[in-house]
mmCIF file of C-alpha atoms in Angstrom:
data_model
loop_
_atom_site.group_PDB
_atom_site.id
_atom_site.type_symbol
_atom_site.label_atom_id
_atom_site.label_comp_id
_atom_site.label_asym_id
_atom_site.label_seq_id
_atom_site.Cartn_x
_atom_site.Cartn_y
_atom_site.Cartn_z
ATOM 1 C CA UNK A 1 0.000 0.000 0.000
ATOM 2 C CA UNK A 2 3.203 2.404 1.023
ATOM 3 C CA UNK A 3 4.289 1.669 -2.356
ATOM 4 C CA UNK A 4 1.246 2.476 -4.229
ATOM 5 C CA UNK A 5 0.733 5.280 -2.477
ATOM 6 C CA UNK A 6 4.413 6.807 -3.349
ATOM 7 C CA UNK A 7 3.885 6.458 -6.574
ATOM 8 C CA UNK A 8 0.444 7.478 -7.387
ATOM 9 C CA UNK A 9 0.099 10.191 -4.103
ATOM 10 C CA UNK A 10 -3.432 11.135 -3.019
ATOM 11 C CA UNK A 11 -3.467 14.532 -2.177
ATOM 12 C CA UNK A 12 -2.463 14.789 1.440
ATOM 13 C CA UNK A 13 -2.170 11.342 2.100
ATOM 14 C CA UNK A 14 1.051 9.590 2.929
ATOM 15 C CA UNK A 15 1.808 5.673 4.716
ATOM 16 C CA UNK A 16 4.285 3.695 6.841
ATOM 17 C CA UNK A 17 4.670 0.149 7.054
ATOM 18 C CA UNK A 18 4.706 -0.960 11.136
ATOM 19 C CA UNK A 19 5.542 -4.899 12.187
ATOM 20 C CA UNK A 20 4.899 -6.267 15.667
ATOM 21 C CA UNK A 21 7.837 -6.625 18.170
ATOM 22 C CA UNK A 22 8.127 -10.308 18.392
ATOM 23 C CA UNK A 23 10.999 -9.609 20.831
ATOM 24 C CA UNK A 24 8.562 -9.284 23.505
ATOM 25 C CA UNK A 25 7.061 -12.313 22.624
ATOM 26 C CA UNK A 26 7.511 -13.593 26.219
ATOM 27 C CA UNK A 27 4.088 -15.434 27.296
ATOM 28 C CA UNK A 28 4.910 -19.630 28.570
ATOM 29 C CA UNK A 29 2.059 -21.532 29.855
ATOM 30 C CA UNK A 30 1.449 -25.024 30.551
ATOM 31 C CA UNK A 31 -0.398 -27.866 29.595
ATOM 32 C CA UNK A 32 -3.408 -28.849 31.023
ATOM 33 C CA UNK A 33 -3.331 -32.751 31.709
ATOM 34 C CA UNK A 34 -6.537 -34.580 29.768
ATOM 35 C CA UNK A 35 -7.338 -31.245 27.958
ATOM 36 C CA UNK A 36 -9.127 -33.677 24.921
ATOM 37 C CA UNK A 37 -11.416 -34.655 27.866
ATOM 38 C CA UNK A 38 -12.472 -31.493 28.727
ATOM 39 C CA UNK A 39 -16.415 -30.702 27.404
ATOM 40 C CA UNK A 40 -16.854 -27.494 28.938
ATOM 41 C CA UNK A 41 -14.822 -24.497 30.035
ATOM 42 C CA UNK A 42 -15.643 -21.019 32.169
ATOM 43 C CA UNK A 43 -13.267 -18.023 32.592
ATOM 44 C CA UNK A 44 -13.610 -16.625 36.298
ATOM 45 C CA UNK A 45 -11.655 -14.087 37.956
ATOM 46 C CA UNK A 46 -8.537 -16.320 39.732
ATOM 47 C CA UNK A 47 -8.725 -18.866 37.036
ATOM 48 C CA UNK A 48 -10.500 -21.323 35.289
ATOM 49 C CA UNK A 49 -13.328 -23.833 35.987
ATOM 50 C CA UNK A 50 -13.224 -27.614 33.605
ATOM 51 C CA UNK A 51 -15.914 -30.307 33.245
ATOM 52 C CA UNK A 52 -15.681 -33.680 31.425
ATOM 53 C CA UNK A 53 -19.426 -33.392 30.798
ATOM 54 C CA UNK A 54 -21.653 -30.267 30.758
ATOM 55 C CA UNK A 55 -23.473 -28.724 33.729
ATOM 56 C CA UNK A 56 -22.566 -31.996 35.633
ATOM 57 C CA UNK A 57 -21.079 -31.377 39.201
ATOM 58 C CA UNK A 58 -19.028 -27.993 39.951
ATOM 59 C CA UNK A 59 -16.244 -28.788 37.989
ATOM 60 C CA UNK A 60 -12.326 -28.263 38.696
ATOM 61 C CA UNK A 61 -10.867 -25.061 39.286
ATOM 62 C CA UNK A 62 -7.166 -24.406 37.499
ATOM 63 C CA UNK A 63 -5.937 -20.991 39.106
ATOM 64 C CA UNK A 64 -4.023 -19.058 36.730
ATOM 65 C CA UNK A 65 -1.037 -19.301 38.909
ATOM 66 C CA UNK A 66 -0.430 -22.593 37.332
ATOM 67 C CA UNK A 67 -1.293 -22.002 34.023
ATOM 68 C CA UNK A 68 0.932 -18.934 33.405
ATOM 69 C CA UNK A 69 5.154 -19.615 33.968
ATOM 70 C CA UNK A 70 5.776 -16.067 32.076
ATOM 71 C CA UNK A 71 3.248 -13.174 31.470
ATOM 72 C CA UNK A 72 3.365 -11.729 28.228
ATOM 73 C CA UNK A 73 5.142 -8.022 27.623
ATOM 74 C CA UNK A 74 3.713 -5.210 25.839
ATOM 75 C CA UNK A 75 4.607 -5.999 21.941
ATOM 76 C CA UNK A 76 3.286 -2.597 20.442
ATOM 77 C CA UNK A 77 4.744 -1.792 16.819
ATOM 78 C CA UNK A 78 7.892 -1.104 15.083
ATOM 79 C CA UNK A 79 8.516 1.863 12.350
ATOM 80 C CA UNK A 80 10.220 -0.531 9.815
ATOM 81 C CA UNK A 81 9.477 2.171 6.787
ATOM 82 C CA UNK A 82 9.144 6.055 8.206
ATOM 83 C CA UNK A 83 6.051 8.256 6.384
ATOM 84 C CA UNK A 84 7.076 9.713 2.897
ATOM 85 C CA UNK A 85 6.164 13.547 2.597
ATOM 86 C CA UNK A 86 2.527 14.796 1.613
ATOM 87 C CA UNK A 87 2.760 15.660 -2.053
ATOM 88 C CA UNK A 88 0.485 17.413 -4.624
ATOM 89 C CA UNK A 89 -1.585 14.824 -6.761
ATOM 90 C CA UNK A 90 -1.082 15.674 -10.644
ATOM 91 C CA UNK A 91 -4.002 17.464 -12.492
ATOM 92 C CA UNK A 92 -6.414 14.672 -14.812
ATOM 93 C CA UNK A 93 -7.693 16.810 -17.367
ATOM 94 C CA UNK A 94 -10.881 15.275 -19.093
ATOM 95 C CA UNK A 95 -12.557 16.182 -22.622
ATOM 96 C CA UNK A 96 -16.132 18.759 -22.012
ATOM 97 C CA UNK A 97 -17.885 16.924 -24.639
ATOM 98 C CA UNK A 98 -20.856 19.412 -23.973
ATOM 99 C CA UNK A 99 -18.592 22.373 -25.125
ATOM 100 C CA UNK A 100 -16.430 20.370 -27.303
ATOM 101 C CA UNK A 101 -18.931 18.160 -29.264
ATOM 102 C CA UNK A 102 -19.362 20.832 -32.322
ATOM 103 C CA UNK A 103 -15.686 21.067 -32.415
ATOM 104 C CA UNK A 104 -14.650 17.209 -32.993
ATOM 105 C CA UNK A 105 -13.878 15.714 -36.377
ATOM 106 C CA UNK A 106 -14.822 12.219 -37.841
ATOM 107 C CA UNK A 107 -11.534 11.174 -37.246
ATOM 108 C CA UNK A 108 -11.672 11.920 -33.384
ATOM 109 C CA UNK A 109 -15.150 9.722 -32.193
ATOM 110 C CA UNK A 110 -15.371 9.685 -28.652
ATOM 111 C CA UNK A 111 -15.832 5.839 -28.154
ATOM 112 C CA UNK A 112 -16.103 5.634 -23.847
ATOM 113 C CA UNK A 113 -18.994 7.262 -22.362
ATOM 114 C CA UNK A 114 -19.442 7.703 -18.596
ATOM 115 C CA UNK A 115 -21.699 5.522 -16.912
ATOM 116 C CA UNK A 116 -23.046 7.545 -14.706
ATOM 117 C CA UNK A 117 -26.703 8.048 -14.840
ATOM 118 C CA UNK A 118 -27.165 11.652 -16.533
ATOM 119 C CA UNK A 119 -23.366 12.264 -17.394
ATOM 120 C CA UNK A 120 -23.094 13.605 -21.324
ATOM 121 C CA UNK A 121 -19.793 13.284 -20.959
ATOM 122 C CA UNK A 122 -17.275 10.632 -23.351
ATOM 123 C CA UNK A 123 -13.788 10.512 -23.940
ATOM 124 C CA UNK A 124 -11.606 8.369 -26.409
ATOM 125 C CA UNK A 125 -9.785 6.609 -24.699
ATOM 126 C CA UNK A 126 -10.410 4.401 -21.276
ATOM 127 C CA UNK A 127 -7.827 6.028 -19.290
ATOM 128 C CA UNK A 128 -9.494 9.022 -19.719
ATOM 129 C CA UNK A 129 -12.502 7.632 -18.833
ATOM 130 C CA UNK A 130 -11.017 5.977 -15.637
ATOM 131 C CA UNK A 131 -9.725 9.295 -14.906
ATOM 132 C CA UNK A 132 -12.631 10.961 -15.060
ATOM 133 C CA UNK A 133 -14.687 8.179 -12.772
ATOM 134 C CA UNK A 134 -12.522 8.284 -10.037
ATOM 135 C CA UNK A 135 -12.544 12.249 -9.808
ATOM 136 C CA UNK A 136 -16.576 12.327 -10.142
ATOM 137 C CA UNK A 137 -16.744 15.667 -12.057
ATOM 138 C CA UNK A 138 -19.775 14.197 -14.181
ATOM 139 C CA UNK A 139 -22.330 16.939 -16.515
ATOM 140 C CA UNK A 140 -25.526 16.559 -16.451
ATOM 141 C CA UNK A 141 -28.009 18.414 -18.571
ATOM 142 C CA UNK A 142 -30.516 20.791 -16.362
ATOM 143 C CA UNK A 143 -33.316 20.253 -18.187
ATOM 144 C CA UNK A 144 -32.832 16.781 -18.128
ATOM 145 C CA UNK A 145 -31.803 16.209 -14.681
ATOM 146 C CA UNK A 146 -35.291 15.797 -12.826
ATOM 147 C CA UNK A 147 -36.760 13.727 -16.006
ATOM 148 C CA UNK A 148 -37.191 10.159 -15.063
ATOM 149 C CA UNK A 149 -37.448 6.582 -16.981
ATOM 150 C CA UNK A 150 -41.293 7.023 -16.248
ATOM 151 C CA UNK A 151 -41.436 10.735 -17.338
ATOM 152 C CA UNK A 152 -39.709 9.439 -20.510
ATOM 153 C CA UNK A 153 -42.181 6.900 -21.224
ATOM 154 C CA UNK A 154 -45.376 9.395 -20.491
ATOM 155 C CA UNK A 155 -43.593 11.716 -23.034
ATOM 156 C CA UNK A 156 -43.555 9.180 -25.501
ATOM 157 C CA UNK A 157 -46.659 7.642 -25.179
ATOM 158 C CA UNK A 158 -48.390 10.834 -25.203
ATOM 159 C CA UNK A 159 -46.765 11.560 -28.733
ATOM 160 C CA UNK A 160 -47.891 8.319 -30.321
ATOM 161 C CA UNK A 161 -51.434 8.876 -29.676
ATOM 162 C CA UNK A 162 -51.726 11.978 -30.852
ATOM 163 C CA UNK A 163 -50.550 11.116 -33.856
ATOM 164 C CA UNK A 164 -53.577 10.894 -36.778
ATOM 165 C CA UNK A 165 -53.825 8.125 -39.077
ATOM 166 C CA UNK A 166 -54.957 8.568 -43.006
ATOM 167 C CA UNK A 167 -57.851 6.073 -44.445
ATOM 168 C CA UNK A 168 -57.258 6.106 -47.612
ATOM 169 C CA UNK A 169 -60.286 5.108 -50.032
ATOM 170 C CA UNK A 170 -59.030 1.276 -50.685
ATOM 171 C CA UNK A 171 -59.040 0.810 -46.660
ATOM 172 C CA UNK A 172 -55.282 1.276 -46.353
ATOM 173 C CA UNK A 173 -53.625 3.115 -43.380
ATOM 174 C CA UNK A 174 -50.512 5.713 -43.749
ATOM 175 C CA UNK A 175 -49.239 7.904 -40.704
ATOM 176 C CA UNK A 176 -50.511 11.356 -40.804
ATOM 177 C CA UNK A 177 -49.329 14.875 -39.025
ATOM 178 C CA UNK A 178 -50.293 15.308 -35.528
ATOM 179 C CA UNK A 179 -53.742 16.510 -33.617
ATOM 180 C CA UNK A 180 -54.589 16.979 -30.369
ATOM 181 C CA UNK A 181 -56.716 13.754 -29.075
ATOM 182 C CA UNK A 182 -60.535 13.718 -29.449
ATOM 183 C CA UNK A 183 -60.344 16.070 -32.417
ATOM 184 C CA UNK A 184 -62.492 14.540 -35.329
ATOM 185 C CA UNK A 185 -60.658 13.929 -38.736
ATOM 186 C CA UNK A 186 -60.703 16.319 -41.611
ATOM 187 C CA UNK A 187 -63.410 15.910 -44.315
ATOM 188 C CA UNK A 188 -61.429 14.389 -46.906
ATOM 189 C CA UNK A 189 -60.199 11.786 -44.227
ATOM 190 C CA UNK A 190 -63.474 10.804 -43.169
ATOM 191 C CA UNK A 191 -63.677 6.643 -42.871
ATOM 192 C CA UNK A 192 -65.001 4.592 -44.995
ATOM 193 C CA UNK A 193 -68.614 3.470 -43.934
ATOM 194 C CA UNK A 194 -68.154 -0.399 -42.796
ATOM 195 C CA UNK A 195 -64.843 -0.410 -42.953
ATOM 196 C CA UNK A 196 -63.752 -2.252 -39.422
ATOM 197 C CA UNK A 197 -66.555 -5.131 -39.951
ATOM 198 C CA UNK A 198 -65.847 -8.923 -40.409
ATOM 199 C CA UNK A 199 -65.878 -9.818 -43.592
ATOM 200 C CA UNK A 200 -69.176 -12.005 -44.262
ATOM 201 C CA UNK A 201 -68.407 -15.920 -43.965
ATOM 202 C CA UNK A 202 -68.488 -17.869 -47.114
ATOM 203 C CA UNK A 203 -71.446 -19.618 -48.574
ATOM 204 C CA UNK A 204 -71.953 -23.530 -47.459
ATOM 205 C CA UNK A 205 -69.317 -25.769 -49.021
ATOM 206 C CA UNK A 206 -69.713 -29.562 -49.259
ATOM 207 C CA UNK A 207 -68.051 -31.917 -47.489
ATOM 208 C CA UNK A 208 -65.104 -33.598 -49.167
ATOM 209 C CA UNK A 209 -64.934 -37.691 -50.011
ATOM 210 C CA UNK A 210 -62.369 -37.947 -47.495
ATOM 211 C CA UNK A 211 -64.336 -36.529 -44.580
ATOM 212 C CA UNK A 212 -67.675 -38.320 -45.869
ATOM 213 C CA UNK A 213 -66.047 -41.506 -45.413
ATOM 214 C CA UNK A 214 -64.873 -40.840 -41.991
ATOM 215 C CA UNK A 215 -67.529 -39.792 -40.382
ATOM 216 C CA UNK A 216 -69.594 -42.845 -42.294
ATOM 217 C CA UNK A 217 -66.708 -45.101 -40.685
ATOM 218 C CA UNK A 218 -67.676 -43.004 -37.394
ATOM 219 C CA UNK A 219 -71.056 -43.253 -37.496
ATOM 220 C CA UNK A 220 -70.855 -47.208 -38.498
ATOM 221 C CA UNK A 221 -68.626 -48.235 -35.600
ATOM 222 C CA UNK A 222 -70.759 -46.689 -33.354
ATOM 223 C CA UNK A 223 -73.903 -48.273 -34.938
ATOM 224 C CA UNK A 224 -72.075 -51.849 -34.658
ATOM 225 C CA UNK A 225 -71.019 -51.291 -30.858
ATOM 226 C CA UNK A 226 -73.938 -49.936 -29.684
ATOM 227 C CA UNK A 227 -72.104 -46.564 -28.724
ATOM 228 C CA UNK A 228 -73.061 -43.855 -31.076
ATOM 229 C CA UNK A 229 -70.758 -41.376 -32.119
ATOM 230 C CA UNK A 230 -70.335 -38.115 -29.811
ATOM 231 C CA UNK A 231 -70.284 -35.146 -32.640
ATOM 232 C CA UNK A 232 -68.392 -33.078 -30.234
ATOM 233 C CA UNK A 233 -65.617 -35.697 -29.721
ATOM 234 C CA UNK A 234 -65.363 -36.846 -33.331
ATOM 235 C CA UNK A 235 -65.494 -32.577 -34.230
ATOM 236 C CA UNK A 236 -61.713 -32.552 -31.939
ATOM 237 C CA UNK A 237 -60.903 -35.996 -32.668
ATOM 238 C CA UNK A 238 -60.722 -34.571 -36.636
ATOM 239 C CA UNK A 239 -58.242 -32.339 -35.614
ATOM 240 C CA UNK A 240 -55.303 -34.709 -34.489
ATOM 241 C CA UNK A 241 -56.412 -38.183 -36.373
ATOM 242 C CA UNK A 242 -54.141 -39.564 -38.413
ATOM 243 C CA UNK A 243 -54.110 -42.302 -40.974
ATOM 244 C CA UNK A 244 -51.673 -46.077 -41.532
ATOM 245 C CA UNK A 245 -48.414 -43.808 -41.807
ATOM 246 C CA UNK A 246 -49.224 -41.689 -38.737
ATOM 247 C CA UNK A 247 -49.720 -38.612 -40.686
ATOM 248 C CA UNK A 248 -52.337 -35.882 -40.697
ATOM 249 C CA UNK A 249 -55.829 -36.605 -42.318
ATOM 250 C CA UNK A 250 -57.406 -33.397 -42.534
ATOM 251 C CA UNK A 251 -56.322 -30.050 -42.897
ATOM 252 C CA UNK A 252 -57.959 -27.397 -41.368
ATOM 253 C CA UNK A 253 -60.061 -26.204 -43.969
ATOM 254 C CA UNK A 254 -61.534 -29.490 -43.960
ATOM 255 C CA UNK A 255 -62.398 -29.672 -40.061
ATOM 256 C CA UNK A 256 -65.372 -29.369 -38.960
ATOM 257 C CA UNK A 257 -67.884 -28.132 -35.767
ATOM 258 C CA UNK A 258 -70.228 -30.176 -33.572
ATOM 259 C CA UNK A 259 -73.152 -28.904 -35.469
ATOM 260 C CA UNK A 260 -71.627 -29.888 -38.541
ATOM 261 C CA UNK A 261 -70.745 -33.747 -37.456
ATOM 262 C CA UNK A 262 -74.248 -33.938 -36.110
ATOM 263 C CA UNK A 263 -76.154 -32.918 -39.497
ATOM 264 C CA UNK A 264 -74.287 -35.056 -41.165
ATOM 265 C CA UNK A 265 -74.848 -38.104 -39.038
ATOM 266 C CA UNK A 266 -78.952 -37.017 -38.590
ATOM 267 C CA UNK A 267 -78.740 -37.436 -42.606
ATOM 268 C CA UNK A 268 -77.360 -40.075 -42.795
ATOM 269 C CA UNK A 269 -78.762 -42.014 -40.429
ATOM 270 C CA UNK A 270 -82.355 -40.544 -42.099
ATOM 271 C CA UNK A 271 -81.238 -41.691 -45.167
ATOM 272 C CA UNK A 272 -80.881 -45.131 -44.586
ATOM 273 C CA UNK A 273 -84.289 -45.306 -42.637
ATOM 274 C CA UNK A 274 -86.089 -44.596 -46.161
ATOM 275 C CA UNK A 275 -83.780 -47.052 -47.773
ATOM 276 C CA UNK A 276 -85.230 -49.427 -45.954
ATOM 277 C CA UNK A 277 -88.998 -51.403 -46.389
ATOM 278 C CA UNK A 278 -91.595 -49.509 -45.601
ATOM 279 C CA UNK A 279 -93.059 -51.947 -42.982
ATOM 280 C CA UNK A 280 -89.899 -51.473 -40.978
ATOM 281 C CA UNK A 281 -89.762 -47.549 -41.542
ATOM 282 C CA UNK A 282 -93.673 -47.519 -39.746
ATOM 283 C CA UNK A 283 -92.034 -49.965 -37.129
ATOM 284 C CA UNK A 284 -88.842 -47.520 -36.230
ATOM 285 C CA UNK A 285 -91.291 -44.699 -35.662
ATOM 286 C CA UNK A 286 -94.057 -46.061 -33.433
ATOM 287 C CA UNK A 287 -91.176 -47.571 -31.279
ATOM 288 C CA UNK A 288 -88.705 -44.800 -31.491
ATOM 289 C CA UNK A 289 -89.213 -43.150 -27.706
ATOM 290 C CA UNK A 290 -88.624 -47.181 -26.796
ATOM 291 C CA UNK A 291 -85.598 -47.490 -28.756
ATOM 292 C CA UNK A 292 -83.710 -44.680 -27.238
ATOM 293 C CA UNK A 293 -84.840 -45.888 -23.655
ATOM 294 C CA UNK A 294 -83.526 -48.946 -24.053
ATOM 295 C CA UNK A 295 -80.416 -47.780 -25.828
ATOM 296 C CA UNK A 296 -79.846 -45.927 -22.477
ATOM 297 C CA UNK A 297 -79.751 -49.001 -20.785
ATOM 298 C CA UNK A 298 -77.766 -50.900 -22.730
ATOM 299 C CA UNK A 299 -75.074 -47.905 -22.567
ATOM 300 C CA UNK A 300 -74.697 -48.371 -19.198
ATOM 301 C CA UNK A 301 -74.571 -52.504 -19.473
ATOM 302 C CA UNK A 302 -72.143 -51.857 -22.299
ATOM 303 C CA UNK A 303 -69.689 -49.738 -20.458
ATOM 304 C CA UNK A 304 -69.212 -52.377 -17.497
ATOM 305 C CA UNK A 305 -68.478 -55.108 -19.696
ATOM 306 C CA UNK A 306 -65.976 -52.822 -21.685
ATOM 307 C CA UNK A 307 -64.229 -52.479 -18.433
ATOM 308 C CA UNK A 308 -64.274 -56.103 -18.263
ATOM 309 C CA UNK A 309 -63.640 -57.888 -22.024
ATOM 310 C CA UNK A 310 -62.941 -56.559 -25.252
ATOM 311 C CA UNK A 311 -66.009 -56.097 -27.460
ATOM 312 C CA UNK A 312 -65.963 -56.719 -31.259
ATOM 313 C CA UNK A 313 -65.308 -54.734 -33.182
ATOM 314 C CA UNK A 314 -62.576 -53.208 -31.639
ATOM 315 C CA UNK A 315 -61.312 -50.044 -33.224
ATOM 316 C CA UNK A 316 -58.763 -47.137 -32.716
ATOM 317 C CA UNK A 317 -60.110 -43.510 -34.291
ATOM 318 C CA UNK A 318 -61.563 -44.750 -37.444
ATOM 319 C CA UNK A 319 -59.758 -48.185 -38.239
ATOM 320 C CA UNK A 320 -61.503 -51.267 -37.423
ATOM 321 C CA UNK A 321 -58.711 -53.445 -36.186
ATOM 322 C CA UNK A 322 -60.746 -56.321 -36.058
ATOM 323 C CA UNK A 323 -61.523 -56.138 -39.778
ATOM 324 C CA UNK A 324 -57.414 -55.139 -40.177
ATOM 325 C CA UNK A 325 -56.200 -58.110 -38.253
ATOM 326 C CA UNK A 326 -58.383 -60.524 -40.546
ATOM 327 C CA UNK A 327 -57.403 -58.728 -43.582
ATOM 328 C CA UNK A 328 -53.462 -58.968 -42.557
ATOM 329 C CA UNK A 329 -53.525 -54.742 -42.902
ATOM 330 C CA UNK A 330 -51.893 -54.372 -39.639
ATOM 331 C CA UNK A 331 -48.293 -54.313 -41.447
ATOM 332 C CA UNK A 332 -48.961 -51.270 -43.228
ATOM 333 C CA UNK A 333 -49.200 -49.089 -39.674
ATOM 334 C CA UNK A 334 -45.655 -47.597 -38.805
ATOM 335 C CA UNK A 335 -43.810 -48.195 -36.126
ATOM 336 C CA UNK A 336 -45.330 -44.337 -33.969
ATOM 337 C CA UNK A 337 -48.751 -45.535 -35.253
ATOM 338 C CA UNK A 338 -48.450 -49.089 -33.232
ATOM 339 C CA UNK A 339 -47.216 -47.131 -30.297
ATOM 340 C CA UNK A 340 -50.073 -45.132 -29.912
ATOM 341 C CA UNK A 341 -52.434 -47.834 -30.434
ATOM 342 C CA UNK A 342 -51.303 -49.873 -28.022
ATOM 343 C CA UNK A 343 -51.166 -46.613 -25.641
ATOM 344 C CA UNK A 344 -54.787 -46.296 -25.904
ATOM 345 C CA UNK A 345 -55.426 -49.775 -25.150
ATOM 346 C CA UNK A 346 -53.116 -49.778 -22.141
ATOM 347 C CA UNK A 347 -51.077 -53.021 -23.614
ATOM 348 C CA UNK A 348 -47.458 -52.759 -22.342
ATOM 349 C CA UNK A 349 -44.396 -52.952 -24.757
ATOM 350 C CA UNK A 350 -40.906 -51.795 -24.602
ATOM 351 C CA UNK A 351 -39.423 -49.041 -25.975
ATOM 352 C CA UNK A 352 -36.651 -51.403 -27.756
ATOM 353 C CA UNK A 353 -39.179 -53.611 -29.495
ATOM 354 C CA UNK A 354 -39.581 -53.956 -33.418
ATOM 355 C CA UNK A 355 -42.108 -53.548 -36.136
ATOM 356 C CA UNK A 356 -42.665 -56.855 -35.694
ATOM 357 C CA UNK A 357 -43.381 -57.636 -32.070
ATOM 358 C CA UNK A 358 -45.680 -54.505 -31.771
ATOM 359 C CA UNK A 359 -48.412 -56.068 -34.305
ATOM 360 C CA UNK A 360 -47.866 -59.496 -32.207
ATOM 361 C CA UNK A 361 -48.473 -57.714 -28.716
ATOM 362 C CA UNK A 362 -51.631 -56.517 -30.881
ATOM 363 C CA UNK A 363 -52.567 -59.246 -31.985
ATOM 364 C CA UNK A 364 -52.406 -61.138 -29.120
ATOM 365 C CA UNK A 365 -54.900 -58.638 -27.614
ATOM 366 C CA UNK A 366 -57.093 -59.305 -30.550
ATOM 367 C CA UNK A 367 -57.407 -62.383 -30.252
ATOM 368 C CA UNK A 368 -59.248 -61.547 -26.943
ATOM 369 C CA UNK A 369 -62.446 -60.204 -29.365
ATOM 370 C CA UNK A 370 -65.581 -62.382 -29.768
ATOM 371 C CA UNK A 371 -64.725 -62.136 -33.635
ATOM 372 C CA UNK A 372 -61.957 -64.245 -33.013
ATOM 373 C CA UNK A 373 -63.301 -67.003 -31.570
#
């Protein structure tokens, strides 16, 4: 520090370097016998007071007589280097960039500014800028000195919004002068009548093949199991079902709502009512209300033995797997397709295993099915 300070002085500061006196170093004790025993120890005023175990018994008093052989002397310090002489610090002269800034060239780009909240001051190079931190003689603007972040932001959110916007006559916006806020917009500006409505939805389009054959395949396993199709569930399951290579079926033009699903399925269904005899159509309507009673109750029997058995046909999204395991179709389903069939049926398979003992695990579980007997 003595040495730092000699040669880089702080105005009216100087230093000495001071050791201890190890001369007087005189202090000799003695060793207390069993010390490692010792649990517990108490300073008192003639000596000092042991235990082996804590708060047990008064303990044993060691007077200081017989600890101490040779009291120790006064150290203090010793001068080893004397005090240099108090010397002027030199003069750091830093760059006014307030003053300055008009007068500096291309060439001479003041690249370190202060840090310092509010200083406008830079300087090119970081010396300089050192120099100028550890003096503290920062600028800071006056009219800019009580502005805050916050005031700042005020300011500049007040100038956006009162900034007008042209309407042109195709519906396009372009940035206009400013206006105080509230005023209304000149005559020639004046918006087009209608012009922030939706745009009317298009006319009805009809449905493609490939979504009429999925909901049929929909609307058909649910008429073979006994568990018609929810429209609500088959209007999200549209959205992630995918086909024998795991990828997307529909796009998104092509999905469609609950209300949708569920005119398409009262169609259908009422179309194949008048396809069939006449006698029967008579039949289906005097017994409807009984129909959809018993329907109810054969939900609920339905459900318990699911829990229970498979029941044919068993089916994943739209495939029959029933009808693919008899028709040997299970081998064109990739590997991430298998996966998440087997997922939904809660049949365990490790992550290692192959192409080919995936569609056995599935099969095996097939083979469960009344259609397989």
């Amino acid at each position: 520090m003595r040495r730092a300070l000699s040669e880089r002085p702080v105005k009216g500061t100087s230093a000495s370097v001071c050791v201890v006196d190890e001369t007087k170093k005189t202090l000799e004790v003695n060793k207390i016998e069993g010390f490692s025993k010792l649990h517990n120890i108490q300073f008192e005023e003639k000596g000092i007071r042991v235990w082996r175990s804590y708060g047990v018994g008064r303990g044993k008093e060691i007077p200081f007589e017989k600890l101490v052989l040779q009291s120790q002397e006064n150290t203090g310090l010793v001068v080893s280097e004397e005090c240099f002489d108090c010397r002027e610090t030199r003069v750091y002269k830093c760059k006014d960039t307030t003053t300055e800034s008009s007068v500096s060239s291309d060439s001479e780009i003041d690249m370190f500014e202060c840090s310092e909240p509010g200083c406008m001051k830079s300087f090119r190079t970081f010396s300089e800028l050192e120099s100028h931190l550890d003096i503290g003689d920062h600028c800071v603007k006056e009219e800019r000195q009580s502005e805050t972040l916050y005031d700042k932001l005020h300011r500049d959110w007040v100038d956006m919004f009162t900034t007008s916007v042209n309407i042109t006559k195709d519906g396009t916006c372009t940035p206009g002068s400013q206006q105080n806020v509230g005023s209304s917009p000149p005559s020639d500006q004046a918006v087009r009548m209608g012009w922030a409505l939706p745009k009317p939805r298009a006319g009805s389009s009809r449905f493609t093949e490939k979504v009429k054959n999925y909901l049929t395949a929909r609307f058909d396993l649910g008429e073979q199991t006994g568990r018609r199709a929810d429209p609500q569930q088959v209007s999200s399951d549209m959205r992630k079902t995918t086909d024998e290579q795991n990828n997307r079926l529909f796009d998104r033009k092509e999905w469609l709502t609950k209300s949708q699903v569920q005119g398409f399925f009262s169609r259908l269904a009422s179309s194949r009512r008048r396809q069939q005899d006449p006698t029967e159509v008579d039949l289906n309507s005097r017994d409807l209300l009984q129909e959809e009673e018993e329907a109810d109750r054969q939900h609920l029997i339905e459900e318990v033995n699911q829990e229970l058995r498979p029941q044919h046909p068993l089916s994943y999204d739209a495939f029959n797997l029933c009808e693919c395991a008899r028709e040997n179709k299970l081998i064109e389903f990739n590997i991430p397709m298998l996966t998440q069939i087997l997922r939904h049926f809660e049949i365990p398979f490790k992550s290692r295993d192959k192409k080919r003992d995936l569609i056995e695990q599935l099969m095996s579980f097939l083979q469960e099915c009344d259609c397989q007997s």
